[in-house]
Coordinates of C-alpha atoms and ligand atoms in Angstrom, one line a residue:
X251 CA 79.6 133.5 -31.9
X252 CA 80.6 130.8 -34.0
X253 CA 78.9 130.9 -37.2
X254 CA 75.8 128.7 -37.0
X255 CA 75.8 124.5 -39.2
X256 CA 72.9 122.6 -38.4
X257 CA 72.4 119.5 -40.6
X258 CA 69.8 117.5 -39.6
X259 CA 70.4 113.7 -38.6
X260 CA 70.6 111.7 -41.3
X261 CA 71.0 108.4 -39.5
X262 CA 71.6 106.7 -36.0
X263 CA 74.9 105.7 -37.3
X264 CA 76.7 108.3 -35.6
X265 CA 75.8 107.4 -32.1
X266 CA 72.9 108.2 -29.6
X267 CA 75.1 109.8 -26.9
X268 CA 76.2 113.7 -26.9
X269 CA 79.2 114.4 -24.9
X270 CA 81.6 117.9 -25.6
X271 CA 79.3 119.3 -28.0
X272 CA 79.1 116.5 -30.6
X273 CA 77.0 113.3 -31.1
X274 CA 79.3 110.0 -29.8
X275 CA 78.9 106.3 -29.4
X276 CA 80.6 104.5 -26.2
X277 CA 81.9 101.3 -25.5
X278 CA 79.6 99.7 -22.9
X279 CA 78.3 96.6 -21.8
X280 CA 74.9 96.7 -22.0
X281 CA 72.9 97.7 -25.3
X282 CA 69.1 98.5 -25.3
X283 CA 66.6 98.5 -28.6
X284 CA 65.8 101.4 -30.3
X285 CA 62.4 100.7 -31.3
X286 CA 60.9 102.5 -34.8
X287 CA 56.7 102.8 -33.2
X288 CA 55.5 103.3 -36.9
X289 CA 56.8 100.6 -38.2
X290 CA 57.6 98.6 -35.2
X291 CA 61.0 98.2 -36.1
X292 CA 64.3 97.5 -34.4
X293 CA 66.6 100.5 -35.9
X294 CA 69.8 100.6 -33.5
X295 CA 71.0 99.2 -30.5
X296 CA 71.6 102.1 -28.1
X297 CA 74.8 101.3 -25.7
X298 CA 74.0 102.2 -22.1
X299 CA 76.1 105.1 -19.7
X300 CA 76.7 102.4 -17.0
X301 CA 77.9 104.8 -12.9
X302 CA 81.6 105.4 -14.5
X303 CA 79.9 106.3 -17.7
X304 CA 77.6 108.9 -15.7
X305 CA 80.5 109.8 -13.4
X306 CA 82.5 110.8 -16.4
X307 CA 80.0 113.1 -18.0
X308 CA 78.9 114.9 -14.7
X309 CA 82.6 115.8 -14.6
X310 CA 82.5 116.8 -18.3
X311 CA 79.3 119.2 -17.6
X312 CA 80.7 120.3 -14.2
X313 CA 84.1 121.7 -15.5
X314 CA 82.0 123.7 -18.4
X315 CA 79.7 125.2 -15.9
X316 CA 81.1 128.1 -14.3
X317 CA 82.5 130.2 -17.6
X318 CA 78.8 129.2 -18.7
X319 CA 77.1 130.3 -15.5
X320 CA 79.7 133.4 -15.7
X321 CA 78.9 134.1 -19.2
X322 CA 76.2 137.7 -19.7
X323 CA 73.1 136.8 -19.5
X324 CA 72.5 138.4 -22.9
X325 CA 75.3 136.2 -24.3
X326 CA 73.1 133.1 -22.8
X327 CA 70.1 134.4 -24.2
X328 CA 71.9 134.7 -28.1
X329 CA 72.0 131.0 -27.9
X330 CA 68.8 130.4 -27.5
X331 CA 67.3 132.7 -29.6
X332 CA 69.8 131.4 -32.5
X333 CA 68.5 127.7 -31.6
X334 CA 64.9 129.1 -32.0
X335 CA 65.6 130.4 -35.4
X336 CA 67.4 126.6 -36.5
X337 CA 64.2 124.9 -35.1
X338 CA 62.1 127.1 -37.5
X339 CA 64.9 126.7 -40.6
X340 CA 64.5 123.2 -39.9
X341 CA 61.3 122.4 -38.7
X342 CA 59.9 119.7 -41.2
X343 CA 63.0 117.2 -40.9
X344 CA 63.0 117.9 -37.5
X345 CA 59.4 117.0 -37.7
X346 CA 60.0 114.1 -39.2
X347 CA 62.6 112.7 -37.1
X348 CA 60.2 112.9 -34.0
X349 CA 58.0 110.6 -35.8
X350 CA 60.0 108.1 -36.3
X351 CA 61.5 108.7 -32.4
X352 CA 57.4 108.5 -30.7
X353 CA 54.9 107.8 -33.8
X354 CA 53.0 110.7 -33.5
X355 CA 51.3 112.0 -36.5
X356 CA 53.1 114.8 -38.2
X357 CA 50.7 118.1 -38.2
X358 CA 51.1 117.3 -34.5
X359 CA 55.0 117.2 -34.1
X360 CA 55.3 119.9 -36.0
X361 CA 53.2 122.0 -33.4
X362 CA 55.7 120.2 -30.7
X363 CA 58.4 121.9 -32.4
X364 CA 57.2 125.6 -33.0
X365 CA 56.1 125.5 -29.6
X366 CA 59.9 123.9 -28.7
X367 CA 61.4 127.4 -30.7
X368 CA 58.8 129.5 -28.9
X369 CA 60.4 128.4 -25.6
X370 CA 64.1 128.9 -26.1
X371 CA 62.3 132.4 -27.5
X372 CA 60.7 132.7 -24.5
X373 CA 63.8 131.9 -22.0
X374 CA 66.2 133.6 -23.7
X375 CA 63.8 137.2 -22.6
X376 CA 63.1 136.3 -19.5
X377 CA 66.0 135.2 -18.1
X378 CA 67.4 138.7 -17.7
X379 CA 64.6 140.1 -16.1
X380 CA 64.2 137.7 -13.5
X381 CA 67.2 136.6 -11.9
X382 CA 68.1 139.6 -9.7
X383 CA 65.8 142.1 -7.5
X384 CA 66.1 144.9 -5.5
X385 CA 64.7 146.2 -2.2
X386 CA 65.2 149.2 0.1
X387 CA 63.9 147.7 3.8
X388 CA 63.9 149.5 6.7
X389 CA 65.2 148.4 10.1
X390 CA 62.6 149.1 13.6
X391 CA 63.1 152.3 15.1
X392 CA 64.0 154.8 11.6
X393 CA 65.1 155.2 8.2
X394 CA 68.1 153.9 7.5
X395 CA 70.4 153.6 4.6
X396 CA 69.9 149.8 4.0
X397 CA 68.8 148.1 1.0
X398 CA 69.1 144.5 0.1
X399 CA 69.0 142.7 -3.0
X400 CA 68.5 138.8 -4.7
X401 CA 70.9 136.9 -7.0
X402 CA 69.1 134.2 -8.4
X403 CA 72.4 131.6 -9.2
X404 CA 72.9 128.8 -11.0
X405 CA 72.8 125.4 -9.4
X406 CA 75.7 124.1 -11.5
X407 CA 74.8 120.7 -12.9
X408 CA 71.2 119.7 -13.5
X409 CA 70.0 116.3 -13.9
X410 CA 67.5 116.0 -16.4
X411 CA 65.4 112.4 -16.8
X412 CA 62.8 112.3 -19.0
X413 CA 59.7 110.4 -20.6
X414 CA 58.6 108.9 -24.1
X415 CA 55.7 110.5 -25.0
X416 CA 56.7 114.6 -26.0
X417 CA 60.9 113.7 -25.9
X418 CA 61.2 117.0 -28.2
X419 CA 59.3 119.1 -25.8
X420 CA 60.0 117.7 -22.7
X421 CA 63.5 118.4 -23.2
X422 CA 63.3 121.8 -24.5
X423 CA 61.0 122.3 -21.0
X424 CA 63.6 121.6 -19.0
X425 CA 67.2 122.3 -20.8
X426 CA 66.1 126.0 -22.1
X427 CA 65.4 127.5 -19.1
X428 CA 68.6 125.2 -16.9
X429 CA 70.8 126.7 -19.6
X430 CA 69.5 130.4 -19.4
X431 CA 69.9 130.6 -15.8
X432 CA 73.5 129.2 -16.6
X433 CA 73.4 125.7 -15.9
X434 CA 75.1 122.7 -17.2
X435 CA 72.5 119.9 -18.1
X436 CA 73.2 116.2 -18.3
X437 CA 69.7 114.5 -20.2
X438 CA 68.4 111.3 -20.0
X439 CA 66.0 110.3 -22.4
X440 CA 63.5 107.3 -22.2
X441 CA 65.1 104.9 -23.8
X442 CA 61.6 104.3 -25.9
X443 CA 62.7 107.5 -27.4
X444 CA 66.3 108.4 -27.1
X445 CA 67.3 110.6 -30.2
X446 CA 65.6 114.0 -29.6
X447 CA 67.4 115.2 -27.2
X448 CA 70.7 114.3 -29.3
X449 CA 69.2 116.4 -32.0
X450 CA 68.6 119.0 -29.1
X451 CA 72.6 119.1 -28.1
X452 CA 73.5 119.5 -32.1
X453 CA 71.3 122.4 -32.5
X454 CA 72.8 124.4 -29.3
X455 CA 76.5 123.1 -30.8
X456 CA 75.7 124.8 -33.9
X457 CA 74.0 127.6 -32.1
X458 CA 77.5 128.3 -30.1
X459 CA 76.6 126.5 -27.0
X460 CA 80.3 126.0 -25.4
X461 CA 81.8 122.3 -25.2
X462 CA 80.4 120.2 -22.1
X463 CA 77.9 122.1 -20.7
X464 CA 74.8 120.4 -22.7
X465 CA 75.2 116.6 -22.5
X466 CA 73.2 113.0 -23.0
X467 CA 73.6 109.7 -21.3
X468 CA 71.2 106.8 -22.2
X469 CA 70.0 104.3 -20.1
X470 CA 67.6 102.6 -17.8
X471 CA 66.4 103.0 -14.3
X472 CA 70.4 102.4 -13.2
X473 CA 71.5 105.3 -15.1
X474 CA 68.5 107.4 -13.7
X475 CA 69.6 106.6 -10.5
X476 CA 73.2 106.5 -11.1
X477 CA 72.5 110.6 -12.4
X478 CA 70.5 111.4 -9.3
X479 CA 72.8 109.5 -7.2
X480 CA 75.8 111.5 -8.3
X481 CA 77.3 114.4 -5.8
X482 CA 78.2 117.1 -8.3
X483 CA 74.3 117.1 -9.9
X484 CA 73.1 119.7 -7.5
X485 CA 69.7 119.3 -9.1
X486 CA 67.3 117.4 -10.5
X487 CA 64.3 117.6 -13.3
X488 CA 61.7 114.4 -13.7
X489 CA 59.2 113.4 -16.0
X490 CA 57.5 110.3 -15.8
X491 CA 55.3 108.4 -13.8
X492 CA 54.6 108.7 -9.9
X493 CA 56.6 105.3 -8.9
X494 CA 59.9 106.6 -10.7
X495 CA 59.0 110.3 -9.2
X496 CA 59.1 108.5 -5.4
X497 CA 61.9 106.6 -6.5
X498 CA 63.9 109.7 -8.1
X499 CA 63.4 111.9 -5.2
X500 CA 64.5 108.9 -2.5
X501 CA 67.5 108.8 -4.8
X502 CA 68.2 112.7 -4.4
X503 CA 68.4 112.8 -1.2
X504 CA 71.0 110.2 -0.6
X505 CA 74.1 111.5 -1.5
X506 CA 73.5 115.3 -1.1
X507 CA 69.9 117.2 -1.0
X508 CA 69.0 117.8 -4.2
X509 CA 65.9 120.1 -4.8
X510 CA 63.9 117.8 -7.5
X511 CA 61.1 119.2 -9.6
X512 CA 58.8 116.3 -10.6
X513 CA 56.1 116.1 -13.5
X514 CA 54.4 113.4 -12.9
X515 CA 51.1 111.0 -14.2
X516 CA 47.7 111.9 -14.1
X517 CA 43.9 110.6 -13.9
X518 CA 42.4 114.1 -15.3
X519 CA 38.6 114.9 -15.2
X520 CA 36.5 116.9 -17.7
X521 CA 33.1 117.9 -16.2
X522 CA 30.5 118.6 -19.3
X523 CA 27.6 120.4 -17.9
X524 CA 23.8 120.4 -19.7
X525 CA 24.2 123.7 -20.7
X526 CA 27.4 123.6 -22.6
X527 CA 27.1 123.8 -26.4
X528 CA 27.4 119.9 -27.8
X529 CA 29.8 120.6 -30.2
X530 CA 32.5 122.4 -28.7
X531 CA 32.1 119.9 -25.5
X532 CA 33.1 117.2 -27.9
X533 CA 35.7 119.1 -28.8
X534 CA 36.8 119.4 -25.9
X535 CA 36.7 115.5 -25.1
X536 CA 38.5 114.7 -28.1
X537 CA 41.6 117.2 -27.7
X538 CA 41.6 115.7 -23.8
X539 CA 41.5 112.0 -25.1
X540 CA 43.2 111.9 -28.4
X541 CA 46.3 113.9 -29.1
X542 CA 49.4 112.0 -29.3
X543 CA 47.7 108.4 -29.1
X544 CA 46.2 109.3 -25.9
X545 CA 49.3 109.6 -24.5
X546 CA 49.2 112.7 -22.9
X547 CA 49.9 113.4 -18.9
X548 CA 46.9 115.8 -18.6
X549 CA 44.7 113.4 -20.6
X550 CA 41.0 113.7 -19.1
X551 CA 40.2 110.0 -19.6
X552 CA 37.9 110.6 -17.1
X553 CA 34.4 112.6 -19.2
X554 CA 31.8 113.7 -16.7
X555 CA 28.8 114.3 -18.7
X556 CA 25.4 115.1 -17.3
X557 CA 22.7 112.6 -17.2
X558 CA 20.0 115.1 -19.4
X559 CA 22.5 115.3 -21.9
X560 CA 24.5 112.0 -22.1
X561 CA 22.3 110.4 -25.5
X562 CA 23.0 113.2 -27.0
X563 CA 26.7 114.0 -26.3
X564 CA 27.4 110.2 -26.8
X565 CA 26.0 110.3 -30.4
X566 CA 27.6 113.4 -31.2
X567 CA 31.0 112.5 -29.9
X568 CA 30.5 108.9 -31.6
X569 CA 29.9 110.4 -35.1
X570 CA 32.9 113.0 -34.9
X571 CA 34.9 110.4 -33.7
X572 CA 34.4 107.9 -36.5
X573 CA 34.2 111.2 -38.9
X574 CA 37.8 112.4 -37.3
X575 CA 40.2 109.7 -36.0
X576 CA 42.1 108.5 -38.8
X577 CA 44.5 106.0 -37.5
X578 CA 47.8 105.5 -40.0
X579 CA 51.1 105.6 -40.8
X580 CA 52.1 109.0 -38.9
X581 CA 54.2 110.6 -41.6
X582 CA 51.4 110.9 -43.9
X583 CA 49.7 114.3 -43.5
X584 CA 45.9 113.0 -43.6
X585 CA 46.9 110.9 -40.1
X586 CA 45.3 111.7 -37.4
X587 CA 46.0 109.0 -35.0
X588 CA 49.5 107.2 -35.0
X589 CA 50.8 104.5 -33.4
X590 CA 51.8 103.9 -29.8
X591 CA 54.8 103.8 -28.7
X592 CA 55.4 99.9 -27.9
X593 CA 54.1 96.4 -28.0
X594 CA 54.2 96.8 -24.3
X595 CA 52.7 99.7 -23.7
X596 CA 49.6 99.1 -26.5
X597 CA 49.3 95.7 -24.8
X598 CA 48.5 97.5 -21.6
X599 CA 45.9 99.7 -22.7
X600 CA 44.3 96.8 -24.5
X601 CA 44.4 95.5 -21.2
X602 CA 42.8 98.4 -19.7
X603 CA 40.1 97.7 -22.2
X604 CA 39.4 94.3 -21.0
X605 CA 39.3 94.8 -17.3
X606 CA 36.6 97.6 -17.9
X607 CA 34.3 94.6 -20.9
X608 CA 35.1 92.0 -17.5
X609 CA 33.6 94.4 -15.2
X610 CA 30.7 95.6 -16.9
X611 CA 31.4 98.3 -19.5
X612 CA 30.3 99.0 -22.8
X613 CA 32.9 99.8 -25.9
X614 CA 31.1 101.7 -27.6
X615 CA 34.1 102.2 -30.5
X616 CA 37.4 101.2 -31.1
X617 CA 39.3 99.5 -27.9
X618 CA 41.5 97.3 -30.3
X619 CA 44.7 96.7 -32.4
X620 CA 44.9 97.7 -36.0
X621 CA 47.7 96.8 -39.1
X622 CA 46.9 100.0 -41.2
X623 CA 48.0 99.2 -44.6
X624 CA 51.7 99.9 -45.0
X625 CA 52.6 99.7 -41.6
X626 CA 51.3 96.9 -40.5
X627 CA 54.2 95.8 -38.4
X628 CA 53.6 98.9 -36.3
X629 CA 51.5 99.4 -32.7
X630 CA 48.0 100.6 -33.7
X631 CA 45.2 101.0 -31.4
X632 CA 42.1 102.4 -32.7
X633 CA 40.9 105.0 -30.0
X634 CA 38.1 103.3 -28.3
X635 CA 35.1 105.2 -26.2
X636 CA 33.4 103.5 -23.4
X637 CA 30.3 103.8 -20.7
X638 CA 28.3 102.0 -18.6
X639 CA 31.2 102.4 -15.6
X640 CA 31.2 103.2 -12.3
X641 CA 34.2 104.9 -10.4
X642 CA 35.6 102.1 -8.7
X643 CA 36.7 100.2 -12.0
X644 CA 40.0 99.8 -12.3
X645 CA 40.0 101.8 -15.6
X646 CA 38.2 104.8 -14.4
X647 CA 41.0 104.6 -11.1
X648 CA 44.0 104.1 -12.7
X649 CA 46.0 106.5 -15.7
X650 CA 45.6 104.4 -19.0
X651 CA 48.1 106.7 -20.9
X652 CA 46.1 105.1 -24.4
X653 CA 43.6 106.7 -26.6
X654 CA 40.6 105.6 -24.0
X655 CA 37.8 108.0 -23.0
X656 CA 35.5 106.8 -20.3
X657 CA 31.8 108.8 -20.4
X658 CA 30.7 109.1 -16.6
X659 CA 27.0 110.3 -16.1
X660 CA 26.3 112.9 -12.7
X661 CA 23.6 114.8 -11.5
X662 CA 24.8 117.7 -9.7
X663 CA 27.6 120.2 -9.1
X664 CA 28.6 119.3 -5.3
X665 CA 28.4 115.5 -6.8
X666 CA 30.7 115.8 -9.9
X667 CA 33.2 117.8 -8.2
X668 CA 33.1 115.4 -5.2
X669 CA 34.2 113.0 -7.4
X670 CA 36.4 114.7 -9.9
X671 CA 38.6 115.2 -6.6
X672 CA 38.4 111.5 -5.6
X673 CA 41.9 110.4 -7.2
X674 CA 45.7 110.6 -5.4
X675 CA 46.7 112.3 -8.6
X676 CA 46.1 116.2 -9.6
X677 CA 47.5 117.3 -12.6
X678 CA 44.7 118.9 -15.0
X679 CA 41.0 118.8 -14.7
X680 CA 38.5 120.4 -17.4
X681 CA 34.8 122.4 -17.0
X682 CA 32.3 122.8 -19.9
X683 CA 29.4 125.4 -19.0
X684 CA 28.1 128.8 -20.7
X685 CA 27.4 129.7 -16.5
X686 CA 31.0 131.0 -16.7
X687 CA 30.8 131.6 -13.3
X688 CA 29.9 128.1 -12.2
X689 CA 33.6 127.3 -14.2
X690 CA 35.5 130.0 -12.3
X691 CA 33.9 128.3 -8.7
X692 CA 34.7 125.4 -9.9
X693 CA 37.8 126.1 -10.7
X694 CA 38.6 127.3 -7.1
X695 CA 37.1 123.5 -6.2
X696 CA 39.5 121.5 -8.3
X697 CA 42.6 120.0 -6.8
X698 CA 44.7 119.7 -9.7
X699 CA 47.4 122.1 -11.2
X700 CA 45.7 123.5 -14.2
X701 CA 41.9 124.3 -14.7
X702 CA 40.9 124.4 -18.6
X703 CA 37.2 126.2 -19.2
X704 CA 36.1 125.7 -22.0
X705 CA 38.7 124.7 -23.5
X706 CA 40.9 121.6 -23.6
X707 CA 45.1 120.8 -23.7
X708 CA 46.1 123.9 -24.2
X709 CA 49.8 124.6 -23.1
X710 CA 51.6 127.9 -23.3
X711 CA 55.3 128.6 -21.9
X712 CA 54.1 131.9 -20.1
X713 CA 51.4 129.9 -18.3
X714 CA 53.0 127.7 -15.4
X715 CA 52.9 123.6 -16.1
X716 CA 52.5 121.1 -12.7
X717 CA 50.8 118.7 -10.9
X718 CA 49.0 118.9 -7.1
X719 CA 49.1 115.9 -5.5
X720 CA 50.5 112.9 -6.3
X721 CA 51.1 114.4 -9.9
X722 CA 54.4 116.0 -8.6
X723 CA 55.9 119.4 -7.4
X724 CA 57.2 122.2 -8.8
X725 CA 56.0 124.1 -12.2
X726 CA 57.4 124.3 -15.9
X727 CA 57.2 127.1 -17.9
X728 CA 57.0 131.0 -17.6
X729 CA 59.1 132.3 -15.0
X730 CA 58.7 129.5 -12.3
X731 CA 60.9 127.1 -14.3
X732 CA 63.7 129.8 -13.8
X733 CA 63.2 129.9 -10.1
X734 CA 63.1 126.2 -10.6
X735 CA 66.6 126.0 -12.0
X736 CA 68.6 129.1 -9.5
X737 CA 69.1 129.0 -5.8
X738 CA 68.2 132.4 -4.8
X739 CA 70.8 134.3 -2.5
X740 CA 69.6 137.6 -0.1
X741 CA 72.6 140.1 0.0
X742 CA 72.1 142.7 2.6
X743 CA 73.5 146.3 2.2
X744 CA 74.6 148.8 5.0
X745 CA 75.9 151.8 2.7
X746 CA 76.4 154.1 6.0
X747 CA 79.4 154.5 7.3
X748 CA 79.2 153.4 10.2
X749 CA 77.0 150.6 11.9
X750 CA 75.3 150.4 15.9
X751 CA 74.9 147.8 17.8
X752 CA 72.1 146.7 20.2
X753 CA 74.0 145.5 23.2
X754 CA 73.7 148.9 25.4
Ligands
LIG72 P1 58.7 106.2 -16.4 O1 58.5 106.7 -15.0 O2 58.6 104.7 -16.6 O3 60.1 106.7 -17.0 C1 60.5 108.0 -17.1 C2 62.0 108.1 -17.1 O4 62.5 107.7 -15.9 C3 62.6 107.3 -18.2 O5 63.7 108.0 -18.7 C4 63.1 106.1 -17.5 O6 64.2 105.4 -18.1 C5 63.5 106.7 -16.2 N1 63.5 105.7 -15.0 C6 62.8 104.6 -14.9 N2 63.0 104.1 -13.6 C7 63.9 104.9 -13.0 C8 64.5 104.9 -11.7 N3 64.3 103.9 -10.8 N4 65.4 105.8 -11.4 C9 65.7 106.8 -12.3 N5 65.2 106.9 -13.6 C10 64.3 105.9 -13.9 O7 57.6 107.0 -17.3 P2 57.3 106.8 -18.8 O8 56.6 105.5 -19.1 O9 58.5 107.2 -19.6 O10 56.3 108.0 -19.1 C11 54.9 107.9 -18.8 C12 54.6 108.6 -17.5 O11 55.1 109.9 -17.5 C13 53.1 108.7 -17.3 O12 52.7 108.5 -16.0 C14 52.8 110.2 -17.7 O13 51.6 110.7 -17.2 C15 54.0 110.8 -17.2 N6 54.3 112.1 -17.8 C16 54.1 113.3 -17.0 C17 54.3 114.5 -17.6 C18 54.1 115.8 -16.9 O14 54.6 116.8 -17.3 N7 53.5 115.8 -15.7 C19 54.6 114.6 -19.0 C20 54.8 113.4 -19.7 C21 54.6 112.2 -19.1

């Protein structure tokens, strides 16, 4: 193992693209902006990996696969523990740096990146146990000696696209387990956020990652497709919304079949019930409406609260609110709120905001742009609360991805679940009660791929991550993300010596 040099980024200067281990620039045609969200900021122009580009780097990542996927498993799993341990070394200018990249508040990128080093952590002990079984079967008429056994392998190169909002995390979702299992991985980042997973590829570099088998192209939609497109990318990881999820996995099936795990958008419910304690349900609301400027896939935007309780939940949740959502410049530890990530994306959820005052709804707070001092230049939305709606608006139908939480009244169990259920997407839904048994049936109710009870947002990498619906297929995290990243081969075993046949 090469002895371990991490230096954190200290500019953009050295390129946003990482081919054969190091950070690079290319020569390209096309340039996008690389947008600052605090202080709304142009800071580089990012060139973009046009089809040769992409064609050039799956090459790069397929030759360095196979001594990769041949490596020990336990030689695999020191890289990833060692890039655990630089994540930790490191983890306040890391912090920073994914501030400046998305605009969230601090505190919480620092929890993005402890639970990034618990992941590579996690990957680097699981890998060994799960990619081979055994099993003794038996053929019809007597014991035989037969057994059989599974060889989880490596797909070879994986195509990794993903979104804006979590670029540390999301990355680290996808490339620690695709690299345990012995993959090659070529990234591309949103280009709203394109440095994490460059700062990803130096820390396996200096962790001993081999040359060419982690990789990053940036780019648009073409590049996507261009990645998905391409014959030696046996397999492909999304995250983003369902229109780029249909289009990704039309894409993957052109040139070859490519299994495609998809982590799509969501429209999440959280169903309060009277007997809940006040407090913790607005808790709960807040975690599932205003982490990372609302810009969360399993936000529940969606509140469900029930009619004997909704004064006093609504003055509750208004008071914490004001008491609690500090909006500012993110890198100051008091911030609570940061800023979104673009003009264009804080112009649609003011948008949102409008359609819902046009068709009737109340704001009760918030719901508009603000220039916190310092930062004025930057895209601030103060998080806004709203009622009087009724399920057919287009904001209580559509994902808002914004710091927007919509208070439903119901009456009944059979009603709110009825209409917790009536959306195409399924990715997380939420119950409140002290009847914990009236969560757990609940629970079995819900069409959506996680159920939080009591609780709100939590995420853990031995817990499986995914949507039902239109909110994607497959599951990241724990073990599943292994079997999400191996093609499983059955090897039968005769160890007699000799064999019969059936054709008497
Ligand atoms: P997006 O779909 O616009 O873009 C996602 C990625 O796809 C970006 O890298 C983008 O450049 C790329 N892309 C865009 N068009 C493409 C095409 N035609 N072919 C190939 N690649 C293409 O999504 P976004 O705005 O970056 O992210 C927000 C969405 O992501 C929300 O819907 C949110 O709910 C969802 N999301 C889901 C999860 C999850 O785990 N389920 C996590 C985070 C975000």
């Amino acid at each position: 193992m090469p002895e371990s040099k991490f230096e954190v980024v200290k500019d953009l200067g050295d390129g946003l693209h990482f081919v054969e281990g190091k950070r690079c620039t290319i020569e390209a045609e096309k340039t996008f902006p690389v947008f600052e969200p605090r202080s709304g900021k142009i800071v580089a122009q990012c060139p973009i990996s046009d089809a040769a580009e992409v064609d050039r780097v799956v090459n790069i990542a397929a030759k360095a696969q196979p001594e990769w996927g041949n490596t020990h498993v336990f030689e695999r799993a020191k890289v990833l523990r060692e890039v655990a341990k630089l994540i930790r070394e490191n983890l306040d200018a890391l912090a920073r740096w994914e501030v400046l990249c998305n605009g969230k508040p601090i505190y919480e990128a620092r929890v993005d990146l402890e639970s990034s080093a618990e992941t590579f952590d996690f990957y680097a002990g699981a890998a060994s146990t799960v990619l081979s079984t055994g099993l003794q079967y038996e053929l019809p008429g007597g014991p035989q000696q037969r057994f059989a056994y599974s060889r989880r392998e490596p797909y070879g190169v994986v195509g990794a696209i993903g979104a804006w909002n979590y670029p540390f995390q999301t990355a680290v979702w996808k490339v620690a387990p695709a690299l345990a299992a012995g993959n090659a991985v070529v990234y591309k980042p949103s280009p709203f956020a394109p440095l994490s997973p460059v700062v990803i590829g130096e820390l396996l570099t200096a962790a001993g990652l081999p040359s060419g088998v982690f990789n990053v192209i940036q780019g648009e939609a073409e590049t996507g497709q261009a990645l998905c497109k391409h014959e030696k990318v046996k397999k492909v990881s999304f995250t983003g919304s369902v229109a780029t999820g249909k289009a990704i996995q039309r894409a993957c099936a052109e040139n070859n079949i490519k299994p495609v795990t998809l982590e799509l958008g969501g429209k999440s419910p959280l169903i309060i019930f009277e007997d809940s304690d006040i407090g913790s349900a607005v808790s709960a609301a807040m975690l599932a409406n205003f982490l990372n400027q609302g810009q969360v896939c399993t936000n529940a935007t969606r509140v469900f609260v029930q009619k004997s309780i909704v004064p006093q939940f609504t003055e509750a949740l208004l008071k914490e609110a004001d008491a609690k959502l500090k909006v500012g410049d993110p890198l100051k530890e008091e911030t609570r709120v940061g800023a979104s990530i673009n003009e264009q994306h804080l112009k649609k959820v003011l948008g949102f905001v409008e359609s819902a005052k046009q068709e009737g709804a109340t704001v009760l707070r918030g719901g508009k742009r603000v220039h916190p001092e310092g930062v004025e230049e930057g895209f601030y939305f103060e998080p806004a609360i709203i009622s009087d709606l009724s399920d057919s608006m287009k904001i209580v139908r559509d994902e808002i991805f914004g710091a927007v939480l919509l208070i439903l009244p119901f009456e009944n169990e059979d009603e709110v679940v009825k209409r917790a259920n009536d959306t195409g997407y399924g990715l997380a839904t939420g119950v409140f009660s002290r009847n914990l048994a009236r969560g757990h049936r609940i629970a079995s109710k819900l069409q959506a791929g996680t159920v939080f009870i009591n609780t709100y947002n939590d995420t853990d990498v031995h817990v499986p991550f995914g949507g039902f619906k239109e909110s994607g297929h497959g599951r990241e995290n724990c073990v599943e993300a292994l079997h999400a990243f191996t093609q499983i081969k059955a090897v039968y075993v005769n160890v007699e010596d000799k064999l019969d046949h059936c054709f008497h």
